[in-house]
PDB file of C-alpha atoms in Angstrom:
ATOM      1  CA  MET A 789     104.099 103.171 119.540  1.00 47.00           C
ATOM      2  CA  HIS A 790     105.510  99.768 118.759  1.00 80.00           C
ATOM      3  CA  LEU A 791     106.731  99.750 115.176  1.00 89.00           C
ATOM      4  CA  THR A 792     108.668  96.552 115.735  1.00 89.00           C
ATOM      5  CA  ALA A 793     105.331  94.732 116.027  1.00 89.00           C
ATOM      6  CA  LEU A 794     104.252  96.158 112.651  1.00 91.00           C
ATOM      7  CA  ALA A 795     107.610  95.371 111.063  1.00 92.00           C
ATOM      8  CA  SER A 796     107.397  91.781 112.278  1.00 92.00           C
ATOM      9  CA  LEU A 797     104.161  91.112 110.380  1.00 93.00           C
ATOM     10  CA  PRO A 798     104.627  88.767 107.398  1.00 92.00           C
ATOM     11  CA  GLU A 799     105.253  90.680 104.148  1.00 94.00           C
ATOM     12  CA  VAL A 800     106.071  93.982 105.929  1.00 95.00           C
ATOM     13  CA  ILE A 801     109.451  95.334 104.867  1.00 95.00           C
ATOM     14  CA  GLN A 802     109.554  98.470 106.973  1.00 96.00           C
ATOM     15  CA  ALA A 803     107.426 100.714 109.191  1.00 95.00           C
ATOM     16  CA  ALA A 804     108.287 104.351 109.879  1.00 95.00           C
ATOM     17  CA  VAL A 805     106.697 107.384 111.524  1.00 94.00           C
ATOM     18  CA  ALA A 806     107.494 110.925 110.438  1.00 94.00           C
ATOM     19  CA  ASP A 807     106.317 114.421 111.200  1.00 90.00           C
ATOM     20  CA  ASP A 808     105.206 117.006 108.655  1.00 85.00           C
ATOM     21  CA  ALA A 809     108.754 118.386 108.310  1.00 87.00           C
ATOM     22  CA  GLY A 810     110.083 115.057 107.047  1.00 88.00           C
ATOM     23  CA  ARG A 811     111.830 114.144 110.289  1.00 93.00           C
ATOM     24  CA  LEU A 812     112.012 110.428 110.992  1.00 95.00           C
ATOM     25  CA  LEU A 813     110.562 109.863 114.472  1.00 94.00           C
ATOM     26  CA  ASP A 814     110.750 106.071 114.591  1.00 93.00           C
ATOM     27  CA  CYS A 815     111.612 103.248 112.206  1.00 95.00           C
ATOM     28  CA  ALA A 816     111.659  99.445 112.293  1.00 94.00           C
ATOM     29  CA  GLY A 817     112.381  96.795 109.703  1.00 94.00           C
ATOM     30  CA  ASP A 818     115.183  95.339 107.632  1.00 88.00           C
ATOM     31  CA  ALA A 819     115.442  98.088 104.988  1.00 90.00           C
ATOM     32  CA  GLU A 820     117.396 101.330 105.180  1.00 93.00           C
ATOM     33  CA  PRO A 821     115.385 104.104 106.862  1.00 94.00           C
ATOM     34  CA  PRO A 822     113.394 106.240 104.423  1.00 94.00           C
ATOM     35  CA  THR A 823     114.982 109.517 103.349  1.00 94.00           C
ATOM     36  CA  ALA A 824     113.583 112.900 104.309  1.00 92.00           C
ATOM     37  CA  ALA A 825     112.371 113.337 100.707  1.00 93.00           C
ATOM     38  CA  ILE A 826     110.295 110.142 100.940  1.00 94.00           C
ATOM     39  CA  LEU A 827     108.860 111.182 104.293  1.00 93.00           C
ATOM     40  CA  VAL A 828     107.917 114.640 103.001  1.00 92.00           C
ATOM     41  CA  LEU A 829     106.231 113.028  99.975  1.00 93.00           C
ATOM     42  CA  ALA A 830     104.287 110.667 102.242  1.00 94.00           C
ATOM     43  CA  HIS A 831     103.004 113.606 104.272  1.00 92.00           C
ATOM     44  CA  ALA A 832     102.215 115.637 101.145  1.00 93.00           C
ATOM     45  CA  THR A 833     100.306 112.684  99.676  1.00 94.00           C
ATOM     46  CA  LEU A 834      98.070 112.402 102.752  1.00 93.00           C
ATOM     47  CA  SER A 835      97.678 116.186 102.908  1.00 92.00           C
ATOM     48  CA  ALA A 836      96.564 116.412  99.291  1.00 94.00           C
ATOM     49  CA  ALA A 837      94.153 113.492  99.752  1.00 94.00           C
ATOM     50  CA  SER A 838      92.747 115.179 102.870  1.00 92.00           C
ATOM     51  CA  GLU A 839      92.194 118.395 100.955  1.00 94.00           C
ATOM     52  CA  LEU A 840      90.384 116.467  98.213  1.00 95.00           C
ATOM     53  CA  GLY A 841      88.217 114.726 100.817  1.00 94.00           C
ATOM     54  CA  ARG A 842      87.346 117.975 102.598  1.00 94.00           C
ATOM     55  CA  ARG A 843      86.433 119.718  99.336  1.00 95.00           C
ATOM     56  CA  ALA A 844      84.331 116.717  98.309  1.00 95.00           C
ATOM     57  CA  GLY A 845      82.569 116.741 101.694  1.00 95.00           C
ATOM     58  CA  SER A 846      84.058 113.449 102.909  1.00 94.00           C
ATOM     59  CA  GLY A 847      86.472 114.785 105.531  1.00 92.00           C
ATOM     60  CA  ASP A 848      90.146 114.067 106.055  1.00 91.00           C
ATOM     61  CA  CYS A 849      91.986 111.134 104.517  1.00 92.00           C
ATOM     62  CA  LEU A 850      92.751 108.488 107.134  1.00 91.00           C
ATOM     63  CA  GLU A 851      94.731 106.016 105.026  1.00 94.00           C
ATOM     64  CA  ILE A 852      96.048 105.437 101.525  1.00 96.00           C
ATOM     65  CA  ILE A 853      97.090 102.150  99.946  1.00 96.00           C
ATOM     66  CA  GLN A 854      99.391 102.545  96.958  1.00 96.00           C
ATOM     67  CA  LEU A 855     100.120  99.636  94.630  1.00 96.00           C
ATOM     68  CA  HIS A 856     103.500  99.920  92.929  1.00 95.00           C
ATOM     69  CA  ASP A 857     105.504  97.710  90.567  1.00 94.00           C
ATOM     70  CA  GLY A 858     107.760  96.634  93.428  1.00 92.00           C
ATOM     71  CA  GLY A 859     105.276  96.355  96.280  1.00 94.00           C
ATOM     72  CA  VAL A 860     102.770  98.272  98.370  1.00 96.00           C
ATOM     73  CA  ILE A 861     103.003 101.462 100.404  1.00 97.00           C
ATOM     74  CA  TYR A 862     100.489 101.948 103.199  1.00 97.00           C
ATOM     75  CA  LEU A 863     100.066 105.475 104.597  1.00 96.00           C
ATOM     76  CA  HIS A 864      98.086 106.122 107.762  1.00 94.00           C
ATOM     77  CA  GLY A 865      97.436 109.568 109.258  1.00 91.00           C
ATOM     78  CA  LEU A 866      98.284 109.903 112.945  1.00 90.00           C
ATOM     79  CA  PRO A 867      97.480 112.715 115.397  1.00 87.00           C
ATOM     80  CA  GLN A 868      99.819 115.695 115.689  1.00 87.00           C
ATOM     81  CA  ARG A 869     100.341 115.785 111.910  1.00 87.00           C
ATOM     82  CA  ARG A 870     102.389 112.601 111.858  1.00 92.00           C
ATOM     83  CA  VAL A 871     102.247 109.893 109.226  1.00 93.00           C
ATOM     84  CA  LEU A 872     102.843 106.154 109.405  1.00 95.00           C
ATOM     85  CA  LEU A 873     104.509 104.764 106.282  1.00 96.00           C
ATOM     86  CA  VAL A 874     104.645 100.991 105.871  1.00 96.00           C
ATOM     87  CA  ARG A 875     106.379  99.277 102.947  1.00 96.00           C
ATOM     88  CA  CYS A 876     104.930  95.839 102.172  1.00 96.00           C
ATOM     89  CA  GLN A 877     105.405  93.080  99.636  1.00 96.00           C
ATOM     90  CA  SER A 878     101.672  92.676  98.896  1.00 95.00           C
ATOM     91  CA  VAL A 879      98.202  93.895  99.870  1.00 95.00           C
ATOM     92  CA  ALA A 880      97.547  90.659 101.771  1.00 95.00           C
ATOM     93  CA  VAL A 881      98.958  92.254 104.943  1.00 95.00           C
ATOM     94  CA  ILE A 882      96.666  95.339 104.833  1.00 94.00           C
ATOM     95  CA  PRO A 883      93.919  93.887 107.103  1.00 94.00           C
ATOM     96  CA  ALA A 884      96.545  93.064 109.745  1.00 92.00           C
ATOM     97  CA  LEU A 885      98.019  96.576 109.421  1.00 92.00           C
ATOM     98  CA  ARG A 886      94.611  98.154 109.856  1.00 90.00           C
ATOM     99  CA  SER A 887      93.998  96.094 112.952  1.00 89.00           C
ATOM    100  CA  ALA A 888      97.405  96.987 114.385  1.00 85.00           C
ATOM    101  CA  CYS A 889      96.906 100.697 113.618  1.00 82.00           C
ATOM    102  CA  GLU A 890      93.784 100.791 115.797  1.00 77.00           C
ATOM    103  CA  GLY A 891      96.039 100.586 118.819  1.00 66.00           C
ATOM    104  CA  LEU A 892      98.600 103.156 117.650  1.00 66.00           C
ATOM    105  CA  ALA A 893      96.678 106.312 118.484  1.00 55.00           C
ATOM    106  CA  LYS A 894      93.314 107.714 119.378  1.00 47.00           C
ATOM    107  CA  PRO A 895      90.812 107.758 116.524  1.00 40.00           C
ATOM    108  CA  ILE A 896      90.908 110.815 114.315  1.00 36.00           C
ATOM    109  CA  THR A 897      87.656 112.751 114.322  1.00 37.00           C
ATOM    110  CA  THR A 898      86.712 114.883 111.367  1.00 35.00           C
ATOM    111  CA  ARG A 899      83.875 117.217 110.632  1.00 39.00           C
ATOM    112  CA  VAL A 900      82.199 116.401 107.358  1.00 40.00           C
ATOM    113  CA  ARG A 901      80.477 119.285 105.608  1.00 40.00           C
ATOM    114  CA  PRO A 902      77.423 118.473 103.500  1.00 44.00           C
ATOM    115  CA  VAL A 903      78.008 118.746  99.774  1.00 46.00           C
ATOM    116  CA  SER A 904      75.997 121.428  98.017  1.00 45.00           C
ATOM    117  CA  ALA A 905      75.355 121.049  94.311  1.00 46.00           C
ATOM    118  CA  SER A 906      74.187 124.618  93.780  1.00 45.00           C
ATOM    119  CA  ALA A 907      76.043 126.716  91.235  1.00 45.00           C
ATOM    120  CA  SER A 908      76.606 129.525  93.744  1.00 47.00           C
ATOM    121  CA  ALA A 909      78.252 127.121  96.186  1.00 47.00           C
ATOM    122  CA  ILE A 910      80.528 125.744  93.480  1.00 45.00           C
ATOM    123  CA  ALA A 911      81.449 129.251  92.308  1.00 48.00           C
ATOM    124  CA  SER A 912      82.391 130.292  95.858  1.00 49.00           C
ATOM    125  CA  VAL A 913      85.037 127.550  96.186  1.00 46.00           C
ATOM    126  CA  PRO A 914      88.448 129.047  95.393  1.00 52.00           C
ATOM    127  CA  ALA A 915      90.484 127.424  92.637  1.00 52.00           C
ATOM    128  CA  MET A 916      93.298 125.203  93.852  1.00 51.00           C
ATOM    129  CA  GLY A 917      96.416 124.226  91.991  1.00 52.00           C
ATOM    130  CA  LEU A 918      98.628 121.178  92.519  1.00 51.00           C
ATOM    131  CA  ALA A 919     101.101 123.220  94.563  1.00 55.00           C
ATOM    132  CA  ASP A 920      98.277 124.284  96.903  1.00 56.00           C
ATOM    133  CA  ALA A 921      97.183 120.662  97.327  1.00 50.00           C
ATOM    134  CA  LEU A 922     100.706 119.558  98.185  1.00 52.00           C
ATOM    135  CA  HIS A 923     100.924 122.236 100.879  1.00 56.00           C
ATOM    136  CA  ALA A 924      97.438 121.712 102.298  1.00 57.00           C
ATOM    137  CA  GLU A 925      97.349 121.212 106.042  1.00 57.00           C
ATOM    138  CA  PRO A 926      95.740 117.995 107.256  1.00 53.00           C
ATOM    139  CA  ALA A 927      93.628 118.031 110.391  1.00 52.00           C
ATOM    140  CA  TRP A 928      95.527 115.074 111.837  1.00 50.00           C
TER     141      TRP A 928
END
């Protein structure tokens, strides 16, 4: 994986890869490496979004683009429960990031379950709290 290529894109501040335990596996860019707390939050964010997608019948979350007051955070799910976190100055770089991410890893395949609108199907889904969503296991 060549994070230096991602970090060299215009408007990219930093690119990092972490595992689900918050361990920094690789990092490139001019900023200080992200802390373990940030890396754990990035993984939890993708995990919770994946759980939402699976429950809604759309499958796992592959990417998230977050717009913040001070810039953009791009999260991309990688195989082996890793996450790519890219800090950017604006959304203008997102198409280039998507293109670059195609070469990072094999495509993630998900199984999408059909959504049933019946009352019995809805009643059979267990309730899930925020804590459960944060600890949900992604398929990637």
